[in-house]
Amino acid sequence: MGFLRRTVLAWLVAAATAAAAPLCAGEAGDLVFAERAPWDLSAPLVWALAQTGPEVEGFRPAGQGTLSLSEGVDASDGKPVLELAEKTPRITRKLGPFPVSGGDPVLTFFLESTARDMAALTGGSPFYIRNRIKEALFQGGEVRHEGGATVAIFTPFKGDQNRDRMFGFDTLELRFTLDDPKRPIRGLVARTGPLAGGRPAYDSEMVLQ
């Protein structure tokens, strides 16, 4: 099992736990981790990807591409599963299979990608970064209503005791644009201010087509 798939599955377990015990999360977290199964995947769902940021050793921004969610069949038992397909100028790959219930693989792919990119750009511990993001999503955040949409916003590293070593990632803001909580998340954004050393901001966005 590939490393990215293992970490996505770990996020899925955490998401399923949050959905099963919503009293442990704030209102914003409840909206983001709402149970979205069963999925209507008569045709794949496609999110447009757009990512910009500094080019440094160990990280190159993905540019523009797509992430699609589709239904497949587990070759081992013939049961339905979910599959992700990522396509950018930098990479083309498939991820999965993932269970048809128990978490949103698109959300968890986005969160893991953000944590992995932050670790690459700051040299920080990916375990610490993931844990702080999980803590913010499950216990914090705020909900706004913008242009007829509900937006859940999180700032996982604001005031962090290690912010002086984050090279500007302490400004990271996660934004999720939602319709009905049971429908796919329309927009997922991870964005910082300008990074240390005059480097451009990190900006990663997914928009449902």
JSON list of C-alpha atoms in Angstrom, two decimals:
[
{"chain": "A", "resi": 1, "resn": "MET", "atom": "CA", "xyz": [0.00, 0.00, 0.00]},
{"chain": "A", "resi": 2, "resn": "GLY", "atom": "CA", "xyz": [1.49, 3.37, -1.02]},
{"chain": "A", "resi": 3, "resn": "PHE", "atom": "CA", "xyz": [2.37, 5.98, 1.60]},
{"chain": "A", "resi": 4, "resn": "LEU", "atom": "CA", "xyz": [-0.16, 8.53, 0.31]},
{"chain": "A", "resi": 5, "resn": "ARG", "atom": "CA", "xyz": [-2.95, 5.97, 0.30]},
{"chain": "A", "resi": 6, "resn": "ARG", "atom": "CA", "xyz": [-2.08, 4.93, 3.87]},
{"chain": "A", "resi": 7, "resn": "THR", "atom": "CA", "xyz": [-2.20, 8.51, 5.09]},
{"chain": "A", "resi": 8, "resn": "VAL", "atom": "CA", "xyz": [-5.43, 9.23, 3.22]},
{"chain": "A", "resi": 9, "resn": "LEU", "atom": "CA", "xyz": [-6.94, 6.15, 4.85]},
{"chain": "A", "resi": 10, "resn": "ALA", "atom": "CA", "xyz": [-5.76, 7.43, 8.24]},
{"chain": "A", "resi": 11, "resn": "TRP", "atom": "CA", "xyz": [-7.57, 10.72, 7.58]},
{"chain": "A", "resi": 12, "resn": "LEU", "atom": "CA", "xyz": [-10.67, 8.74, 6.55]},
{"chain": "A", "resi": 13, "resn": "VAL", "atom": "CA", "xyz": [-10.66, 6.91, 9.87]},
{"chain": "A", "resi": 14, "resn": "ALA", "atom": "CA", "xyz": [-10.40, 10.20, 11.73]},
{"chain": "A", "resi": 15, "resn": "ALA", "atom": "CA", "xyz": [-13.18, 11.72, 9.61]},
{"chain": "A", "resi": 16, "resn": "ALA", "atom": "CA", "xyz": [-15.45, 8.75, 10.24]},
{"chain": "A", "resi": 17, "resn": "THR", "atom": "CA", "xyz": [-14.85, 9.10, 13.97]},
{"chain": "A", "resi": 18, "resn": "ALA", "atom": "CA", "xyz": [-15.74, 12.79, 13.85]},
{"chain": "A", "resi": 19, "resn": "ALA", "atom": "CA", "xyz": [-18.91, 12.11, 11.86]},
{"chain": "A", "resi": 20, "resn": "ALA", "atom": "CA", "xyz": [-19.97, 9.41, 14.30]},
{"chain": "A", "resi": 21, "resn": "ALA", "atom": "CA", "xyz": [-19.44, 11.68, 17.32]},
{"chain": "A", "resi": 22, "resn": "PRO", "atom": "CA", "xyz": [-20.29, 15.23, 16.19]},
{"chain": "A", "resi": 23, "resn": "LEU", "atom": "CA", "xyz": [-20.44, 16.56, 19.73]},
{"chain": "A", "resi": 24, "resn": "CYS", "atom": "CA", "xyz": [-16.64, 16.37, 19.73]},
{"chain": "A", "resi": 25, "resn": "ALA", "atom": "CA", "xyz": [-16.44, 18.94, 16.92]},
{"chain": "A", "resi": 26, "resn": "GLY", "atom": "CA", "xyz": [-17.51, 22.52, 16.47]},
{"chain": "A", "resi": 27, "resn": "GLU", "atom": "CA", "xyz": [-20.23, 23.60, 14.06]},
{"chain": "A", "resi": 28, "resn": "ALA", "atom": "CA", "xyz": [-17.71, 24.26, 11.29]},
{"chain": "A", "resi": 29, "resn": "GLY", "atom": "CA", "xyz": [-16.14, 20.82, 11.72]},
{"chain": "A", "resi": 30, "resn": "ASP", "atom": "CA", "xyz": [-19.55, 19.14, 11.74]},
{"chain": "A", "resi": 31, "resn": "LEU", "atom": "CA", "xyz": [-20.34, 20.71, 8.36]},
{"chain": "A", "resi": 32, "resn": "VAL", "atom": "CA", "xyz": [-17.03, 19.73, 6.80]},
{"chain": "A", "resi": 33, "resn": "PHE", "atom": "CA", "xyz": [-17.12, 16.14, 8.10]},
{"chain": "A", "resi": 34, "resn": "ALA", "atom": "CA", "xyz": [-20.80, 15.50, 7.43]},
{"chain": "A", "resi": 35, "resn": "GLU", "atom": "CA", "xyz": [-21.62, 12.01, 6.16]},
{"chain": "A", "resi": 36, "resn": "ARG", "atom": "CA", "xyz": [-21.92, 12.26, 2.35]},
{"chain": "A", "resi": 37, "resn": "ALA", "atom": "CA", "xyz": [-22.47, 8.60, 1.50]},
{"chain": "A", "resi": 38, "resn": "PRO", "atom": "CA", "xyz": [-24.08, 7.15, -0.48]},
{"chain": "A", "resi": 39, "resn": "TRP", "atom": "CA", "xyz": [-22.44, 9.02, -3.38]},
{"chain": "A", "resi": 40, "resn": "ASP", "atom": "CA", "xyz": [-24.26, 9.65, -6.66]},
{"chain": "A", "resi": 41, "resn": "LEU", "atom": "CA", "xyz": [-21.52, 8.60, -9.07]},
{"chain": "A", "resi": 42, "resn": "SER", "atom": "CA", "xyz": [-23.44, 7.73, -12.23]},
{"chain": "A", "resi": 43, "resn": "ALA", "atom": "CA", "xyz": [-20.69, 9.91, -13.73]},
{"chain": "A", "resi": 44, "resn": "PRO", "atom": "CA", "xyz": [-17.40, 10.85, -12.05]},
{"chain": "A", "resi": 45, "resn": "LEU", "atom": "CA", "xyz": [-17.32, 13.99, -9.91]},
{"chain": "A", "resi": 46, "resn": "VAL", "atom": "CA", "xyz": [-14.51, 16.29, -11.01]},
{"chain": "A", "resi": 47, "resn": "TRP", "atom": "CA", "xyz": [-12.74, 19.08, -9.13]},
{"chain": "A", "resi": 48, "resn": "ALA", "atom": "CA", "xyz": [-10.50, 21.56, -10.95]},
{"chain": "A", "resi": 49, "resn": "LEU", "atom": "CA", "xyz": [-7.13, 21.87, -9.21]},
{"chain": "A", "resi": 50, "resn": "ALA", "atom": "CA", "xyz": [-5.02, 25.02, -9.13]},
{"chain": "A", "resi": 51, "resn": "GLN", "atom": "CA", "xyz": [-1.85, 25.32, -7.04]},
{"chain": "A", "resi": 52, "resn": "THR", "atom": "CA", "xyz": [0.81, 28.03, -6.92]},
{"chain": "A", "resi": 53, "resn": "GLY", "atom": "CA", "xyz": [3.70, 28.64, -4.56]},
{"chain": "A", "resi": 54, "resn": "PRO", "atom": "CA", "xyz": [7.46, 28.76, -4.30]},
{"chain": "A", "resi": 55, "resn": "GLU", "atom": "CA", "xyz": [9.68, 26.30, -6.13]},
{"chain": "A", "resi": 56, "resn": "VAL", "atom": "CA", "xyz": [12.17, 24.88, -3.66]},
{"chain": "A", "resi": 57, "resn": "GLU", "atom": "CA", "xyz": [14.02, 21.61, -3.17]},
{"chain": "A", "resi": 58, "resn": "GLY", "atom": "CA", "xyz": [11.43, 18.98, -2.35]},
{"chain": "A", "resi": 59, "resn": "PHE", "atom": "CA", "xyz": [8.43, 20.98, -3.59]},
{"chain": "A", "resi": 60, "resn": "ARG", "atom": "CA", "xyz": [7.12, 22.22, -6.91]},
{"chain": "A", "resi": 61, "resn": "PRO", "atom": "CA", "xyz": [3.60, 23.64, -7.22]},
{"chain": "A", "resi": 62, "resn": "ALA", "atom": "CA", "xyz": [1.27, 21.36, -9.14]},
{"chain": "A", "resi": 63, "resn": "GLY", "atom": "CA", "xyz": [-0.12, 24.03, -11.44]},
{"chain": "A", "resi": 64, "resn": "GLN", "atom": "CA", "xyz": [-3.55, 23.28, -12.89]},
{"chain": "A", "resi": 65, "resn": "GLY", "atom": "CA", "xyz": [-5.25, 19.92, -13.24]},
{"chain": "A", "resi": 66, "resn": "THR", "atom": "CA", "xyz": [-8.14, 17.78, -12.06]},
{"chain": "A", "resi": 67, "resn": "LEU", "atom": "CA", "xyz": [-9.09, 15.35, -9.33]},
{"chain": "A", "resi": 68, "resn": "SER", "atom": "CA", "xyz": [-11.96, 12.97, -10.08]},
{"chain": "A", "resi": 69, "resn": "LEU", "atom": "CA", "xyz": [-13.96, 10.69, -7.81]},
{"chain": "A", "resi": 70, "resn": "SER", "atom": "CA", "xyz": [-15.57, 7.63, -9.37]},
{"chain": "A", "resi": 71, "resn": "GLU", "atom": "CA", "xyz": [-17.02, 4.30, -8.37]},
{"chain": "A", "resi": 72, "resn": "GLY", "atom": "CA", "xyz": [-15.18, 1.09, -9.15]},
{"chain": "A", "resi": 73, "resn": "VAL", "atom": "CA", "xyz": [-15.24, -2.56, -8.20]},
{"chain": "A", "resi": 74, "resn": "ASP", "atom": "CA", "xyz": [-12.88, -4.21, -5.74]},
{"chain": "A", "resi": 75, "resn": "ALA", "atom": "CA", "xyz": [-11.17, -6.98, -7.69]},
{"chain": "A", "resi": 76, "resn": "SER", "atom": "CA", "xyz": [-10.83, -9.09, -4.55]},
{"chain": "A", "resi": 77, "resn": "ASP", "atom": "CA", "xyz": [-14.54, -9.38, -3.72]},
{"chain": "A", "resi": 78, "resn": "GLY", "atom": "CA", "xyz": [-16.51, -7.65, -6.50]},
{"chain": "A", "resi": 79, "resn": "LYS", "atom": "CA", "xyz": [-17.95, -5.04, -4.12]},
{"chain": "A", "resi": 80, "resn": "PRO", "atom": "CA", "xyz": [-18.22, -1.33, -5.00]},
{"chain": "A", "resi": 81, "resn": "VAL", "atom": "CA", "xyz": [-15.41, 0.99, -3.93]},
{"chain": "A", "resi": 82, "resn": "LEU", "atom": "CA", "xyz": [-14.42, 4.60, -4.51]},
{"chain": "A", "resi": 83, "resn": "GLU", "atom": "CA", "xyz": [-11.41, 5.63, -6.58]},
{"chain": "A", "resi": 84, "resn": "LEU", "atom": "CA", "xyz": [-9.56, 8.92, -7.03]},
{"chain": "A", "resi": 85, "resn": "ALA", "atom": "CA", "xyz": [-7.67, 10.01, -10.15]},
{"chain": "A", "resi": 86, "resn": "GLU", "atom": "CA", "xyz": [-5.30, 13.00, -10.05]},
{"chain": "A", "resi": 87, "resn": "LYS", "atom": "CA", "xyz": [-4.00, 14.61, -13.24]},
{"chain": "A", "resi": 88, "resn": "THR", "atom": "CA", "xyz": [-1.67, 17.62, -13.35]},
{"chain": "A", "resi": 89, "resn": "PRO", "atom": "CA", "xyz": [1.33, 18.58, -15.50]},
{"chain": "A", "resi": 90, "resn": "ARG", "atom": "CA", "xyz": [3.48, 17.15, -12.70]},
{"chain": "A", "resi": 91, "resn": "ILE", "atom": "CA", "xyz": [1.73, 13.86, -11.98]},
{"chain": "A", "resi": 92, "resn": "THR", "atom": "CA", "xyz": [-0.92, 11.44, -13.21]},
{"chain": "A", "resi": 93, "resn": "ARG", "atom": "CA", "xyz": [-2.00, 8.75, -10.77]},
{"chain": "A", "resi": 94, "resn": "LYS", "atom": "CA", "xyz": [-4.88, 6.79, -9.32]},
{"chain": "A", "resi": 95, "resn": "LEU", "atom": "CA", "xyz": [-5.54, 6.35, -5.62]},
{"chain": "A", "resi": 96, "resn": "GLY", "atom": "CA", "xyz": [-7.68, 3.75, -3.95]},
{"chain": "A", "resi": 97, "resn": "PRO", "atom": "CA", "xyz": [-9.70, 1.76, -3.55]},
{"chain": "A", "resi": 98, "resn": "PHE", "atom": "CA", "xyz": [-11.48, 3.51, -0.68]},
{"chain": "A", "resi": 99, "resn": "PRO", "atom": "CA", "xyz": [-14.62, 2.38, 1.16]},
{"chain": "A", "resi": 100, "resn": "VAL", "atom": "CA", "xyz": [-17.95, 3.63, -0.17]},
{"chain": "A", "resi": 101, "resn": "SER", "atom": "CA", "xyz": [-18.84, 4.87, 3.32]},
{"chain": "A", "resi": 102, "resn": "GLY", "atom": "CA", "xyz": [-16.91, 6.09, 6.32]},
{"chain": "A", "resi": 103, "resn": "GLY", "atom": "CA", "xyz": [-15.47, 9.39, 5.09]},
{"chain": "A", "resi": 104, "resn": "ASP", "atom": "CA", "xyz": [-14.97, 11.71, 2.12]},
{"chain": "A", "resi": 105, "resn": "PRO", "atom": "CA", "xyz": [-11.82, 10.67, 0.19]},
{"chain": "A", "resi": 106, "resn": "VAL", "atom": "CA", "xyz": [-11.70, 14.00, -1.68]},
{"chain": "A", "resi": 107, "resn": "LEU", "atom": "CA", "xyz": [-11.62, 15.96, 1.58]},
{"chain": "A", "resi": 108, "resn": "THR", "atom": "CA", "xyz": [-9.00, 13.72, 3.09]},
{"chain": "A", "resi": 109, "resn": "PHE", "atom": "CA", "xyz": [-6.87, 13.82, -0.07]},
{"chain": "A", "resi": 110, "resn": "PHE", "atom": "CA", "xyz": [-6.95, 17.62, 0.14]},
{"chain": "A", "resi": 111, "resn": "LEU", "atom": "CA", "xyz": [-6.01, 17.67, 3.82]},
{"chain": "A", "resi": 112, "resn": "GLU", "atom": "CA", "xyz": [-3.17, 15.20, 3.41]},
{"chain": "A", "resi": 113, "resn": "SER", "atom": "CA", "xyz": [-1.82, 17.07, 0.36]},
{"chain": "A", "resi": 114, "resn": "THR", "atom": "CA", "xyz": [-1.86, 20.33, 2.35]},
{"chain": "A", "resi": 115, "resn": "ALA", "atom": "CA", "xyz": [-0.08, 18.74, 5.32]},
{"chain": "A", "resi": 116, "resn": "ARG", "atom": "CA", "xyz": [2.50, 17.09, 3.07]},
{"chain": "A", "resi": 117, "resn": "ASP", "atom": "CA", "xyz": [3.18, 20.33, 1.16]},
{"chain": "A", "resi": 118, "resn": "MET", "atom": "CA", "xyz": [3.55, 22.32, 4.37]},
{"chain": "A", "resi": 119, "resn": "ALA", "atom": "CA", "xyz": [6.02, 19.78, 5.73]},
{"chain": "A", "resi": 120, "resn": "ALA", "atom": "CA", "xyz": [8.05, 19.97, 2.50]},
{"chain": "A", "resi": 121, "resn": "LEU", "atom": "CA", "xyz": [8.11, 23.77, 2.48]},
{"chain": "A", "resi": 122, "resn": "THR", "atom": "CA", "xyz": [8.90, 24.28, 6.18]},
{"chain": "A", "resi": 123, "resn": "GLY", "atom": "CA", "xyz": [10.89, 21.19, 7.10]},
{"chain": "A", "resi": 124, "resn": "GLY", "atom": "CA", "xyz": [8.42, 20.65, 9.93]},
{"chain": "A", "resi": 125, "resn": "SER", "atom": "CA", "xyz": [7.16, 17.35, 11.30]},
{"chain": "A", "resi": 126, "resn": "PRO", "atom": "CA", "xyz": [4.30, 15.99, 9.16]},
{"chain": "A", "resi": 127, "resn": "PHE", "atom": "CA", "xyz": [2.89, 14.29, 12.26]},
{"chain": "A", "resi": 128, "resn": "TYR", "atom": "CA", "xyz": [2.75, 17.58, 14.18]},
{"chain": "A", "resi": 129, "resn": "ILE", "atom": "CA", "xyz": [1.23, 19.37, 11.19]},
{"chain": "A", "resi": 130, "resn": "ARG", "atom": "CA", "xyz": [-1.46, 16.72, 10.69]},
{"chain": "A", "resi": 131, "resn": "ASN", "atom": "CA", "xyz": [-2.35, 16.70, 14.38]},
{"chain": "A", "resi": 132, "resn": "ARG", "atom": "CA", "xyz": [-2.74, 20.48, 14.52]},
{"chain": "A", "resi": 133, "resn": "ILE", "atom": "CA", "xyz": [-4.91, 20.47, 11.40]},
{"chain": "A", "resi": 134, "resn": "LYS", "atom": "CA", "xyz": [-7.08, 17.68, 12.84]},
{"chain": "A", "resi": 135, "resn": "GLU", "atom": "CA", "xyz": [-7.41, 19.55, 16.14]},
{"chain": "A", "resi": 136, "resn": "ALA", "atom": "CA", "xyz": [-8.51, 22.73, 14.36]},
{"chain": "A", "resi": 137, "resn": "LEU", "atom": "CA", "xyz": [-11.00, 20.92, 12.14]},
{"chain": "A", "resi": 138, "resn": "PHE", "atom": "CA", "xyz": [-12.54, 18.84, 14.91]},
{"chain": "A", "resi": 139, "resn": "GLN", "atom": "CA", "xyz": [-12.70, 21.53, 17.60]},
{"chain": "A", "resi": 140, "resn": "GLY", "atom": "CA", "xyz": [-12.41, 24.98, 16.07]},
{"chain": "A", "resi": 141, "resn": "GLY", "atom": "CA", "xyz": [-13.26, 27.07, 13.02]},
{"chain": "A", "resi": 142, "resn": "GLU", "atom": "CA", "xyz": [-16.00, 29.49, 12.16]},
{"chain": "A", "resi": 143, "resn": "VAL", "atom": "CA", "xyz": [-18.95, 29.47, 9.78]},
{"chain": "A", "resi": 144, "resn": "ARG", "atom": "CA", "xyz": [-19.75, 32.35, 7.44]},
{"chain": "A", "resi": 145, "resn": "HIS", "atom": "CA", "xyz": [-22.43, 32.87, 4.81]},
{"chain": "A", "resi": 146, "resn": "GLU", "atom": "CA", "xyz": [-21.02, 34.36, 1.63]},
{"chain": "A", "resi": 147, "resn": "GLY", "atom": "CA", "xyz": [-23.00, 34.86, -1.59]},
{"chain": "A", "resi": 148, "resn": "GLY", "atom": "CA", "xyz": [-25.61, 32.24, -0.73]},
{"chain": "A", "resi": 149, "resn": "ALA", "atom": "CA", "xyz": [-23.00, 29.63, 0.23]},
{"chain": "A", "resi": 150, "resn": "THR", "atom": "CA", "xyz": [-21.90, 28.34, 3.61]},
{"chain": "A", "resi": 151, "resn": "VAL", "atom": "CA", "xyz": [-18.16, 28.65, 4.20]},
{"chain": "A", "resi": 152, "resn": "ALA", "atom": "CA", "xyz": [-16.28, 26.89, 7.02]},
{"chain": "A", "resi": 153, "resn": "ILE", "atom": "CA", "xyz": [-12.96, 28.56, 7.84]},
{"chain": "A", "resi": 154, "resn": "PHE", "atom": "CA", "xyz": [-10.05, 27.27, 9.94]},
{"chain": "A", "resi": 155, "resn": "THR", "atom": "CA", "xyz": [-6.67, 28.76, 10.94]},
{"chain": "A", "resi": 156, "resn": "PRO", "atom": "CA", "xyz": [-4.88, 25.75, 12.46]},
{"chain": "A", "resi": 157, "resn": "PHE", "atom": "CA", "xyz": [-1.54, 27.45, 13.21]},
{"chain": "A", "resi": 158, "resn": "LYS", "atom": "CA", "xyz": [-2.65, 30.87, 14.37]},
{"chain": "A", "resi": 159, "resn": "GLY", "atom": "CA", "xyz": [-0.84, 31.55, 17.63]},
{"chain": "A", "resi": 160, "resn": "ASP", "atom": "CA", "xyz": [1.04, 28.23, 17.41]},
{"chain": "A", "resi": 161, "resn": "GLN", "atom": "CA", "xyz": [3.98, 28.00, 19.80]},
{"chain": "A", "resi": 162, "resn": "ASN", "atom": "CA", "xyz": [6.19, 26.97, 16.87]},
{"chain": "A", "resi": 163, "resn": "ARG", "atom": "CA", "xyz": [5.01, 29.70, 14.49]},
{"chain": "A", "resi": 164, "resn": "ASP", "atom": "CA", "xyz": [8.48, 31.31, 14.34]},
{"chain": "A", "resi": 165, "resn": "ARG", "atom": "CA", "xyz": [9.75, 28.16, 12.60]},
{"chain": "A", "resi": 166, "resn": "MET", "atom": "CA", "xyz": [6.89, 27.92, 10.08]},
{"chain": "A", "resi": 167, "resn": "PHE", "atom": "CA", "xyz": [8.30, 30.46, 7.58]},
{"chain": "A", "resi": 168, "resn": "GLY", "atom": "CA", "xyz": [4.87, 32.08, 7.16]},
{"chain": "A", "resi": 169, "resn": "PHE", "atom": "CA", "xyz": [2.68, 28.96, 7.30]},
{"chain": "A", "resi": 170, "resn": "ASP", "atom": "CA", "xyz": [1.31, 30.16, 10.63]},
{"chain": "A", "resi": 171, "resn": "THR", "atom": "CA", "xyz": [-0.99, 32.25, 8.38]},
{"chain": "A", "resi": 172, "resn": "LEU", "atom": "CA", "xyz": [-2.45, 29.13, 6.73]},
{"chain": "A", "resi": 173, "resn": "GLU", "atom": "CA", "xyz": [-6.22, 29.38, 6.24]},
{"chain": "A", "resi": 174, "resn": "LEU", "atom": "CA", "xyz": [-8.40, 26.46, 5.19]},
{"chain": "A", "resi": 175, "resn": "ARG", "atom": "CA", "xyz": [-11.75, 27.32, 3.56]},
{"chain": "A", "resi": 176, "resn": "PHE", "atom": "CA", "xyz": [-14.52, 24.90, 2.59]},
{"chain": "A", "resi": 177, "resn": "THR", "atom": "CA", "xyz": [-17.49, 26.07, 0.52]},
{"chain": "A", "resi": 178, "resn": "LEU", "atom": "CA", "xyz": [-20.56, 23.90, 1.05]},
{"chain": "A", "resi": 179, "resn": "ASP", "atom": "CA", "xyz": [-24.13, 23.45, -0.15]},
{"chain": "A", "resi": 180, "resn": "ASP", "atom": "CA", "xyz": [-26.30, 20.93, 1.65]},
{"chain": "A", "resi": 181, "resn": "PRO", "atom": "CA", "xyz": [-23.91, 19.19, 4.08]},
{"chain": "A", "resi": 182, "resn": "LYS", "atom": "CA", "xyz": [-24.66, 15.83, 2.46]},
{"chain": "A", "resi": 183, "resn": "ARG", "atom": "CA", "xyz": [-23.59, 17.03, -0.99]},
{"chain": "A", "resi": 184, "resn": "PRO", "atom": "CA", "xyz": [-19.96, 17.09, -2.20]},
{"chain": "A", "resi": 185, "resn": "ILE", "atom": "CA", "xyz": [-17.86, 20.00, -0.98]},
{"chain": "A", "resi": 186, "resn": "ARG", "atom": "CA", "xyz": [-17.92, 22.66, -3.70]},
{"chain": "A", "resi": 187, "resn": "GLY", "atom": "CA", "xyz": [-14.65, 24.37, -2.90]},
{"chain": "A", "resi": 188, "resn": "LEU", "atom": "CA", "xyz": [-11.56, 23.54, -0.85]},
{"chain": "A", "resi": 189, "resn": "VAL", "atom": "CA", "xyz": [-8.82, 26.14, -0.39]},
{"chain": "A", "resi": 190, "resn": "ALA", "atom": "CA", "xyz": [-5.52, 26.17, 1.53]},
{"chain": "A", "resi": 191, "resn": "ARG", "atom": "CA", "xyz": [-3.85, 29.58, 1.42]},
{"chain": "A", "resi": 192, "resn": "THR", "atom": "CA", "xyz": [-1.09, 31.47, 3.22]},
{"chain": "A", "resi": 193, "resn": "GLY", "atom": "CA", "xyz": [0.21, 35.00, 3.17]},
{"chain": "A", "resi": 194, "resn": "PRO", "atom": "CA", "xyz": [3.62, 35.66, 1.60]},
{"chain": "A", "resi": 195, "resn": "LEU", "atom": "CA", "xyz": [6.19, 33.21, 2.95]},
{"chain": "A", "resi": 196, "resn": "ALA", "atom": "CA", "xyz": [9.48, 34.06, 4.63]},
{"chain": "A", "resi": 197, "resn": "GLY", "atom": "CA", "xyz": [12.42, 35.17, 2.54]},
{"chain": "A", "resi": 198, "resn": "GLY", "atom": "CA", "xyz": [10.23, 36.99, 0.01]},
{"chain": "A", "resi": 199, "resn": "ARG", "atom": "CA", "xyz": [8.84, 33.70, -1.32]},
{"chain": "A", "resi": 200, "resn": "PRO", "atom": "CA", "xyz": [5.35, 33.77, -2.84]},
{"chain": "A", "resi": 201, "resn": "ALA", "atom": "CA", "xyz": [2.35, 32.55, -0.90]},
{"chain": "A", "resi": 202, "resn": "TYR", "atom": "CA", "xyz": [1.20, 28.94, -1.01]},
{"chain": "A", "resi": 203, "resn": "ASP", "atom": "CA", "xyz": [-2.23, 28.71, -2.65]},
{"chain": "A", "resi": 204, "resn": "SER", "atom": "CA", "xyz": [-3.99, 25.40, -3.36]},
{"chain": "A", "resi": 205, "resn": "GLU", "atom": "CA", "xyz": [-7.60, 25.28, -4.52]},
{"chain": "A", "resi": 206, "resn": "MET", "atom": "CA", "xyz": [-10.10, 22.63, -5.64]},
{"chain": "A", "resi": 207, "resn": "VAL", "atom": "CA", "xyz": [-13.41, 23.65, -7.25]},
{"chain": "A", "resi": 208, "resn": "LEU", "atom": "CA", "xyz": [-16.21, 21.22, -8.10]},
{"chain": "A", "resi": 209, "resn": "GLN", "atom": "CA", "xyz": [-17.09, 21.37, -11.80]}
]
